[in-house]
Coordinates of C-alpha atoms and ligand atoms in Angstrom, one line a residue:
X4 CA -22.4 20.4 22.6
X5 CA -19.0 20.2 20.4
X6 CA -20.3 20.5 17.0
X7 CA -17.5 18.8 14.4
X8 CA -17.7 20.7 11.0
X9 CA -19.8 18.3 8.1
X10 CA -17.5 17.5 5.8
X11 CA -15.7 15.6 8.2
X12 CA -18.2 12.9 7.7
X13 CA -17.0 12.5 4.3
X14 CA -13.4 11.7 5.9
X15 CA -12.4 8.3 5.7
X16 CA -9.7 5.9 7.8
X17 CA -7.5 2.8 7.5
X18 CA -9.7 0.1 9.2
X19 CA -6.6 -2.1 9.1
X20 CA -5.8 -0.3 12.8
X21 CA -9.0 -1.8 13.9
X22 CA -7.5 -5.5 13.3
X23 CA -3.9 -4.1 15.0
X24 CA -6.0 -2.9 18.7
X25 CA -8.5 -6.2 18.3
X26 CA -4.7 -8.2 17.9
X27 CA -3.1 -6.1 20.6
X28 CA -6.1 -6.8 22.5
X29 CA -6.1 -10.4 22.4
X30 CA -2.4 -10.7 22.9
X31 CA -3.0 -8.9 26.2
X32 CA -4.7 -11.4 27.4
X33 CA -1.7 -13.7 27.3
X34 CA -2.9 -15.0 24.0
X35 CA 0.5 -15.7 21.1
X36 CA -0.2 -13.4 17.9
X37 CA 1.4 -14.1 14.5
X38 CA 1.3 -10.5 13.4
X39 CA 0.2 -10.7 9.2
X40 CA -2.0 -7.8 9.9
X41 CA 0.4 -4.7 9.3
X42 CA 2.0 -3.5 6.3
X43 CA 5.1 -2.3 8.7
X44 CA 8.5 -4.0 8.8
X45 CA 10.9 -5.7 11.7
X46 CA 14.1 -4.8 10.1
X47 CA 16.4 -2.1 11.8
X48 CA 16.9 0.9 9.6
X49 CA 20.1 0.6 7.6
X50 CA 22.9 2.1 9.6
X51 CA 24.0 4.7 6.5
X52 CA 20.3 6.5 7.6
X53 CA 20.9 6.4 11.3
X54 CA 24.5 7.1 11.5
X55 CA 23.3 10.1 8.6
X56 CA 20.9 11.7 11.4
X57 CA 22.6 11.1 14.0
X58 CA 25.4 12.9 12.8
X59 CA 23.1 16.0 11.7
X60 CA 21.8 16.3 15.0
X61 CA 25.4 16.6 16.3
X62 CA 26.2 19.0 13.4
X63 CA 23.0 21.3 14.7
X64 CA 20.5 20.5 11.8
X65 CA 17.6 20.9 14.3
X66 CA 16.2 24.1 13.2
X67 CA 13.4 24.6 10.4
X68 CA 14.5 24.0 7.2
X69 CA 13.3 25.1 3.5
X70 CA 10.0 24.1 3.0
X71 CA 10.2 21.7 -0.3
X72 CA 13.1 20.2 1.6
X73 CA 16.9 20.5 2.0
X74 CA 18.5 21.0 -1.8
X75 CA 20.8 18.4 -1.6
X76 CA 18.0 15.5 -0.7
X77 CA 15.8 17.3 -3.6
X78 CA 18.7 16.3 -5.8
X79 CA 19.4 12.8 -4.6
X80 CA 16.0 11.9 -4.9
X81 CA 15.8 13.8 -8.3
X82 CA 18.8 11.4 -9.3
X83 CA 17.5 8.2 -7.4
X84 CA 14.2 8.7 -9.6
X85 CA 16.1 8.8 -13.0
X86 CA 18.5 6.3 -12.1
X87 CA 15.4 3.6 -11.9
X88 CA 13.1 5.2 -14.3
X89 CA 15.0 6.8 -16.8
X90 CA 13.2 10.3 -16.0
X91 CA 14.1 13.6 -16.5
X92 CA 13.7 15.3 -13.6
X93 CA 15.7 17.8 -11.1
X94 CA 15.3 19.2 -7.8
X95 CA 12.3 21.5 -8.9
X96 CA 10.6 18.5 -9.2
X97 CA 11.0 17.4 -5.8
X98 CA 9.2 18.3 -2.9
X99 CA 10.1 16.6 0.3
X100 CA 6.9 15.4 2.6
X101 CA 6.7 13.6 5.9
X102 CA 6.1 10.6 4.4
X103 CA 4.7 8.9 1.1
X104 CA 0.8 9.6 2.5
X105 CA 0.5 13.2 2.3
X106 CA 1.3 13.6 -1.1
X107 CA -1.8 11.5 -1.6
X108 CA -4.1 14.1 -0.1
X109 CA -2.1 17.6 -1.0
X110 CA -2.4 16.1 -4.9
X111 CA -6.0 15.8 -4.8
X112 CA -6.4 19.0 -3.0
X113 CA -4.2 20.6 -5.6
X114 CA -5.7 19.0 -8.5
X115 CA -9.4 18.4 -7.9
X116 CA -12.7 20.8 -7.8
X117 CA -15.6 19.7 -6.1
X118 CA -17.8 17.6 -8.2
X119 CA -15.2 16.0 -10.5
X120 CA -14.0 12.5 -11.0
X121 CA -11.0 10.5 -9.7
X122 CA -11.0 7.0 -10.8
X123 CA -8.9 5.1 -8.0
X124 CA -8.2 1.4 -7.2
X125 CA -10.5 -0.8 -5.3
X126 CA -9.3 -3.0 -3.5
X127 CA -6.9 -0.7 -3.1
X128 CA -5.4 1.7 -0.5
X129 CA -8.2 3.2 1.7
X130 CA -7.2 6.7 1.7
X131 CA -7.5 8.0 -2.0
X132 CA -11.3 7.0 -1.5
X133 CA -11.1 9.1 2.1
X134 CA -9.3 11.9 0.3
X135 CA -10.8 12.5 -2.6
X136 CA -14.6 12.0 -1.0
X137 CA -13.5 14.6 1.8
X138 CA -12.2 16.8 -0.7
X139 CA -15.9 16.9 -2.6
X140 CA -14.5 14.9 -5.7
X141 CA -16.3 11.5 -6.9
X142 CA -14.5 8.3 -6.5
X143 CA -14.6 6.2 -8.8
X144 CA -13.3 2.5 -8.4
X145 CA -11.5 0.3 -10.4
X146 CA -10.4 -2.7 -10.7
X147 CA -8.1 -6.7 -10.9
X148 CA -9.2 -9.6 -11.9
X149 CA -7.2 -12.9 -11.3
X150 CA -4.6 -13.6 -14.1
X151 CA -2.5 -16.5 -14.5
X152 CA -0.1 -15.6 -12.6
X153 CA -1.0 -12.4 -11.0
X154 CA -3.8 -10.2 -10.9
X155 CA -4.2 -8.2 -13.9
X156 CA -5.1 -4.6 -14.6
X157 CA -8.4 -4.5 -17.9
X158 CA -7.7 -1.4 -19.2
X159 CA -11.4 -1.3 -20.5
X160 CA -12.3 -1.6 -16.8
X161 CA -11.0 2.1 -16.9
X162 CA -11.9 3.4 -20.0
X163 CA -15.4 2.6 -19.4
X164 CA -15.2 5.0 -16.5
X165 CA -13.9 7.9 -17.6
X166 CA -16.4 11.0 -18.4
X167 CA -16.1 14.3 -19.6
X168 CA -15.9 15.1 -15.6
X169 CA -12.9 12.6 -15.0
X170 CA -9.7 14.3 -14.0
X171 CA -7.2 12.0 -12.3
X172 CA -6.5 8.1 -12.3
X173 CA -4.9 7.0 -8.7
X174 CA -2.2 4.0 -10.3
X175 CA -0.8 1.8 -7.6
X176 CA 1.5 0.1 -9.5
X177 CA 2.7 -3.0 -7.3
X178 CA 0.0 -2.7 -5.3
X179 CA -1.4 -2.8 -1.6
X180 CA -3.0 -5.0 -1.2
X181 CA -3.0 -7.8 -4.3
X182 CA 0.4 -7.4 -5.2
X183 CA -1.0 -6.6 -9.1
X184 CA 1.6 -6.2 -11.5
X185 CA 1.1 -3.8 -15.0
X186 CA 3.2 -4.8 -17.7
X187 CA 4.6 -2.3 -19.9
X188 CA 1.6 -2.6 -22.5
X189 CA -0.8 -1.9 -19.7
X190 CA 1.0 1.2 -18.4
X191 CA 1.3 2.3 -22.3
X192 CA -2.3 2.1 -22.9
X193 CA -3.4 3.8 -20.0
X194 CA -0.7 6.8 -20.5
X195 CA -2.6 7.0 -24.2
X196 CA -5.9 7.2 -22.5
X197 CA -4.6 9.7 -20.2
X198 CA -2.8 11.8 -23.2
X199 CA -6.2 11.6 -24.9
X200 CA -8.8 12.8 -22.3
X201 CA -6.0 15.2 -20.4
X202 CA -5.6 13.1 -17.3
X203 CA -2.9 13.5 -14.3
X204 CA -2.1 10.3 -12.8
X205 CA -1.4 9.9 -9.3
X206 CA 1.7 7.0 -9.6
X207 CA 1.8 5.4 -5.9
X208 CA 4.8 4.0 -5.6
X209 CA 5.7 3.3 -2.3
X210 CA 6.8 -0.4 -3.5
X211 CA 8.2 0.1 -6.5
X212 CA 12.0 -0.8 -4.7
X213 CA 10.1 -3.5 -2.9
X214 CA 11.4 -6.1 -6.0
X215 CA 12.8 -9.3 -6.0
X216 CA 12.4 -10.3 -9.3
X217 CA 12.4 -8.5 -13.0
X218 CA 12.4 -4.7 -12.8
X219 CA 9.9 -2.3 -11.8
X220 CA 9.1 0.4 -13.9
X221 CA 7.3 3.6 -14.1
X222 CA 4.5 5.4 -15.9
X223 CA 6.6 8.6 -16.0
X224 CA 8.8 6.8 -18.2
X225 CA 6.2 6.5 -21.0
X226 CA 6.8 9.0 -23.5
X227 CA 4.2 11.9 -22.7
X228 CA 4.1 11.2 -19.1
X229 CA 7.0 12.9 -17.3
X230 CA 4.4 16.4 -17.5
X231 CA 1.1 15.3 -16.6
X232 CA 2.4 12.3 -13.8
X233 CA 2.9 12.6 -10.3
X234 CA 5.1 10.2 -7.9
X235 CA 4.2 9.4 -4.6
X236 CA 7.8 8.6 -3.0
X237 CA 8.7 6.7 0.5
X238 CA 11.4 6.1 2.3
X239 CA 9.6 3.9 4.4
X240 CA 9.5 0.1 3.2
X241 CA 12.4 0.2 1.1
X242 CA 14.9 1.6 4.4
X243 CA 12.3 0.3 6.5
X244 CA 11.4 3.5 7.9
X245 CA 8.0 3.7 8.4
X246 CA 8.1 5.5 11.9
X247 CA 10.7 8.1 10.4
X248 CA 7.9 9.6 8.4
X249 CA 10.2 10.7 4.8
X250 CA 8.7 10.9 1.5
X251 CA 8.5 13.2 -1.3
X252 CA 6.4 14.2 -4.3
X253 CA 7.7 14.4 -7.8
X254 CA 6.1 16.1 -10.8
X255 CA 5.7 19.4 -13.0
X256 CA 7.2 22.1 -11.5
X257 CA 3.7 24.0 -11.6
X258 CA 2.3 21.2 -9.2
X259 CA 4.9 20.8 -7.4
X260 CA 5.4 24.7 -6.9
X261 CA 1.0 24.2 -5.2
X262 CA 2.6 21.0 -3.2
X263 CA 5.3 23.4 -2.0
X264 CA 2.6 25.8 -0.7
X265 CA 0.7 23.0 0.6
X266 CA 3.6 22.4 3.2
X267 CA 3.9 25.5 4.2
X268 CA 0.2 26.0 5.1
X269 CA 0.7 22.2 6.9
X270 CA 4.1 21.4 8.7
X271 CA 6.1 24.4 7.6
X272 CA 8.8 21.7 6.7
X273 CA 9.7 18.0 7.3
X274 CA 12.0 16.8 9.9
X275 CA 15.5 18.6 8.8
X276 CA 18.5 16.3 10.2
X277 CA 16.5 12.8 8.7
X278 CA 16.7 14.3 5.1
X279 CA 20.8 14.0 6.1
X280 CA 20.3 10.6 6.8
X281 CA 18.0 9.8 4.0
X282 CA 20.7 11.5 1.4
X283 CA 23.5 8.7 3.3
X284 CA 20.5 6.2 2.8
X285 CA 20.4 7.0 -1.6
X286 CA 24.1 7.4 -1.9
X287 CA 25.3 5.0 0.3
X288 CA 26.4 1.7 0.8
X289 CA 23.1 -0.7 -0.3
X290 CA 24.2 -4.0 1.5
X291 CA 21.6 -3.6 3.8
X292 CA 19.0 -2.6 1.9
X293 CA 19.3 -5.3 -0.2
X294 CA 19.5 -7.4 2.8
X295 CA 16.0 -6.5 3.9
X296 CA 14.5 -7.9 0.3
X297 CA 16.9 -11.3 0.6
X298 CA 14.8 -12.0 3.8
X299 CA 11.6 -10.5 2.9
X300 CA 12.0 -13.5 -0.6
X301 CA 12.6 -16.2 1.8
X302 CA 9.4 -15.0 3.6
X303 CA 7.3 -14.6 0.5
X304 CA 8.6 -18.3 -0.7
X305 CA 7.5 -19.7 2.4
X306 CA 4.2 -18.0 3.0
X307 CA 3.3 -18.6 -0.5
X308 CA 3.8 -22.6 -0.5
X309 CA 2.3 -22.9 3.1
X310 CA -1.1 -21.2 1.8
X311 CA -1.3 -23.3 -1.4
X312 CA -1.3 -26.2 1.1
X313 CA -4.3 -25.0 2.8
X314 CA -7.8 -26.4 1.7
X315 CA -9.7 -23.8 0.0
X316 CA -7.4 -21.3 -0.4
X317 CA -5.1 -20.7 -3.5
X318 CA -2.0 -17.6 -3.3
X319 CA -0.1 -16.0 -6.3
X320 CA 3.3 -15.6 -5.9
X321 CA 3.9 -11.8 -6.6
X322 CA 7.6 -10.4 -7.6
X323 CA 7.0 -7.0 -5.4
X324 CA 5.5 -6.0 -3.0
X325 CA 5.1 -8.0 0.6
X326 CA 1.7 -8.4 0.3
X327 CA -0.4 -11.9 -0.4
X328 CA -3.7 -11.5 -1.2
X329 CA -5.0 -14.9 -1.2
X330 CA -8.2 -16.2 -2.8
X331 CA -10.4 -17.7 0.2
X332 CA -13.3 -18.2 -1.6
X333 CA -13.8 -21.8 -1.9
X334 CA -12.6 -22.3 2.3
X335 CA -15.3 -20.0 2.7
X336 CA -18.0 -22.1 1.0
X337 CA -16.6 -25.6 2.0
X338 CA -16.1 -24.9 5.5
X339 CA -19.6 -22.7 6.1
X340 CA -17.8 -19.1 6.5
X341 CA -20.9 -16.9 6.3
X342 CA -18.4 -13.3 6.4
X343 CA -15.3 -11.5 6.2
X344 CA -15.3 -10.8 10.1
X345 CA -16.7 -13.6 11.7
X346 CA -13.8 -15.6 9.5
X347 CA -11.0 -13.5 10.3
X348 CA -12.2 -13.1 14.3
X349 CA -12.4 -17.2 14.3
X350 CA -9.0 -17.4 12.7
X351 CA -7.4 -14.9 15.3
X352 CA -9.1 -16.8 18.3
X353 CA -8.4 -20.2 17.0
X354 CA -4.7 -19.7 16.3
X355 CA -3.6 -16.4 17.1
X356 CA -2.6 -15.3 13.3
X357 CA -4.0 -12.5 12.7
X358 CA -4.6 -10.5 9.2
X359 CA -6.5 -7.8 7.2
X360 CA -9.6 -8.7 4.7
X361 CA -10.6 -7.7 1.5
X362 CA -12.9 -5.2 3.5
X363 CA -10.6 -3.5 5.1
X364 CA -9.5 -2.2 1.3
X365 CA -12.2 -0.2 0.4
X366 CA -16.7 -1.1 -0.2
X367 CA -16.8 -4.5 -2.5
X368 CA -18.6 -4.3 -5.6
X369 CA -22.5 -5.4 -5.2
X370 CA -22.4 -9.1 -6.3
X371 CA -18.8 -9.7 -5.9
X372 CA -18.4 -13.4 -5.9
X373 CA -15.1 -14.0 -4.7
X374 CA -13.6 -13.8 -0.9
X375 CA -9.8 -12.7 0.0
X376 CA -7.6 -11.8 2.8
X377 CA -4.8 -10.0 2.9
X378 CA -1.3 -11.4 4.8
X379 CA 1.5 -9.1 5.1
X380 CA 5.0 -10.4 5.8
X381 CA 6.6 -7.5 6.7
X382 CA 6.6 -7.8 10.3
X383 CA 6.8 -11.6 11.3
X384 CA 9.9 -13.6 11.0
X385 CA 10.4 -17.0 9.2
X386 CA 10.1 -18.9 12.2
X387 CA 6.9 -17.3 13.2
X388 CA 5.9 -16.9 10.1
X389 CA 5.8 -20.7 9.4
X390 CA 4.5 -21.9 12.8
X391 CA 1.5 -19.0 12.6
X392 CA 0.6 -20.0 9.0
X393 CA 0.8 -24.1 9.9
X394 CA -1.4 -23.7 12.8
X395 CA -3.8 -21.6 10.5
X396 CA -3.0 -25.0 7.9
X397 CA -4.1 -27.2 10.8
X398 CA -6.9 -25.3 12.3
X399 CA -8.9 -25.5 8.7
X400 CA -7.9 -28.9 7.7
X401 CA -9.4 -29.9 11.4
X402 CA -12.7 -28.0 11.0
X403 CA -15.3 -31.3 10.5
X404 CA -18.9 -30.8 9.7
X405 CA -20.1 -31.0 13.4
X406 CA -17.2 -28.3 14.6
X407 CA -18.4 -26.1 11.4
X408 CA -21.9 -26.6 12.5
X409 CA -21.1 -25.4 16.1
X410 CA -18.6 -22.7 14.9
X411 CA -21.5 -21.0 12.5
X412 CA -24.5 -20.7 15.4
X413 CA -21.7 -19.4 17.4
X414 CA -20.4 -16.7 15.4
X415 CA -23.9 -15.9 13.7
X416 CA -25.2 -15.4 17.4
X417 CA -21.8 -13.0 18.2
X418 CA -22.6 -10.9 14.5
Ligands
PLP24 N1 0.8 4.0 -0.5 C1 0.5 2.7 -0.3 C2 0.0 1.9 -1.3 C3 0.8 2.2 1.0 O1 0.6 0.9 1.2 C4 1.3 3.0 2.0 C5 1.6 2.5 3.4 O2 1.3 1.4 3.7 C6 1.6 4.4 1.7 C7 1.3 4.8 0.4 C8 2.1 5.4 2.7 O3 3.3 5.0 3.3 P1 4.2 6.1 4.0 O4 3.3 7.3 4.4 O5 4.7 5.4 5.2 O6 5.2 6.5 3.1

């Protein structure tokens, strides 16, 4: 008998990649899928980053290269950073990673002792919970509650959390997957509460250039923050790159110099002749870049007023991110839902659009009243886009009591 070492029990995954195999699966069968599922993007990568590599690979950048990444991307993202942020920082700062994820794990290895705290965001992105349990830390959630016009961040929400055990607070500013905004006042009281019980925050973010409106801004910027904050940086939705695998962390030197260790223990180095293209992709030309957030507004504009239409289901209209995370909860009691799955399975088989639900963003709090699903417009263009959420429109608005009726002893017999 293989025998797989314990603490990989205490491993998490993305469930999301469930929904993507059970959509593949059904568009196999010659079935039309409106992809909402995916936080991944259609959008060719901008022709500065491809023509960049290519070029390198012509110019024999193939071999290993140093191990926090090649100097002159460690200074153009060092620059990129302070440009938007107004930080401080240099290429000691910077250590290049394949992709924005691993910093999330090589930061908690680096930071956290068995038995301490991390407070993290829930709903939030599945694998600080898988991290920071596999590393033998406590998780412990936070988190949003439905603003006006956005979901909002109670800072007491956190402050009631922390213990004399608490070492880190996982920030997702513009977040995956409710799209949750801090304003400036939020980020300064949590950077106070972090001065005052020693905290390092974990700053995720992987969508702070996803922005079409206002300007996104960073906890390192708060006064006291540049030395006990760490960025998680990706080149993947903002050069739509997610396949490339480029990222980096920023922070203290003295974390970054363990990160820096942490890569040579893991990949020895990340792919040398992309960081040539990624340095074309800073300091070049931005019109496509910008290009890719022109279309992904339209999207958000139209995905936005087509939900509101819906019965039952009311959408903020978030100014980053391209996430919706739609509150289903009165659909769900007006048209008989009786769970997250059976809803989502009847809404894939019923009109091929398929999407991720609050579940598949970490465990919901014991008596959590509300239900949401999460669409992602990423990867679906504004033709599909519109036809896969009107059919969705129709399907509900068709559902009487006797189909509803029908529809519950079906899917309570398939659960
Ligand atoms: N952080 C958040 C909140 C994300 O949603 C993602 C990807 O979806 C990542 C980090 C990691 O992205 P990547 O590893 O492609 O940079």
């Amino acid at each position: 008998m293989l025998r797989i070492a314990e603490k990989i029990k205490r491993l998490g995954t993305e469930t999301a990649f469930a929904v993507s195999a059970e959509a593949a699966a059904f568009a196999a069968k010659g079935n039309k899928v409106y992809p909402f599922h995916i936080g991944d993007l259609n959008f060719s990568t901008p022709s500065t980053v491809v023509n960049g590599t290519i070029k390198a690979i012509h110019d024999g950048k193939t071999g290993y290269c140093p191990t926090a990444g090649i100097p002159q991307l460690r200074e153009a993202i060092a620059d990129d950073i302070n440009a938007a942020r107004g930080t401080n920082y240099t290429m000691e700062n910077v250590a290049v990673q394949p992709g924005g994820k691993p910093t999330i794990g090589k930061f908690i290895l680096a930071l956290l002792n068995p038995g301490d705290e991390a407070l993290y965001p829930n709903p939030g992105y599945p694998i600080y919970e898988s991290q920071i349990e596999f590393n033998g830390a406590v998780a412990v959630p936070y988190t949003f509650v439905e603003g006006e016009k956005n979901f909002v961040f109670e800072i007491n929400s956190i402050k009631e959390k922390i213990t004399p055990r608490t070492k880190i607070i996982i920030l997702n500013d513009l977040q995956n997957p409710s799209g949750a905004e801090f304003s400036r006042k939020d980020l300064e009281e949590l950077a106070a509460l972090a001065i005052e019980h020693n905290l390092i925050i974990l700053s995720d973010e992987a969508y702070f250039d996803i922005r079409y409106e206002g300007k996104s801004l960073s906890i390192a910027s708060i006064p006291g923050m540049e030395e006990r904050t760490v960025i998680l940086y990706s080149f993947s939705k903002r050069f739509a790159m997610t396949g490339w695998r480029l990222g980096a962390t920023i922070g203290p030197k003295e974390i970054i110099e363990v990160i820096t260790k942490l890569n040579v223990n893991d990949e020895s180095c990340s792919n040398h002749f992309i960081q040539y293209g990624a340095i074309e992709g800073l300091r070049g030309d931005q019109t496509e870049v910008k290009n890719i957030l022109t279309v992904l507004k339209q999207r958000r504009n139209a995905a936005v007023d087509i939900l509101n239409s819906i019965q039952g289901i009311t959408c903020f209209n978030p100014n980053a991110t391209f996430y919706l995370f739609p509150n289903v909860t009165s659909l769900f009691t007006r048209k008989g839902y009786i769970g997250y799955d059976s809803f989502r399975k009847d809404i894939l088989n019923n009109t091929g659009v398929s999407f991720c639900t609050r579940i598949h963003f970490g465990r919901p709090f014991p008596g959590e009243k509300n239900y949401y699903i999460r669409i992602a417009y990423s990867g679906i263009n504004l033709n599909e886009l519109t036809e896969g959420l009107n059919k969705f429109k129709d399907y509900i608005h068709s559902l009487n009591d006797e189909k509803i009726h029908k529809r519950i002893l079906t899917t309570s017999l398939l659960n």
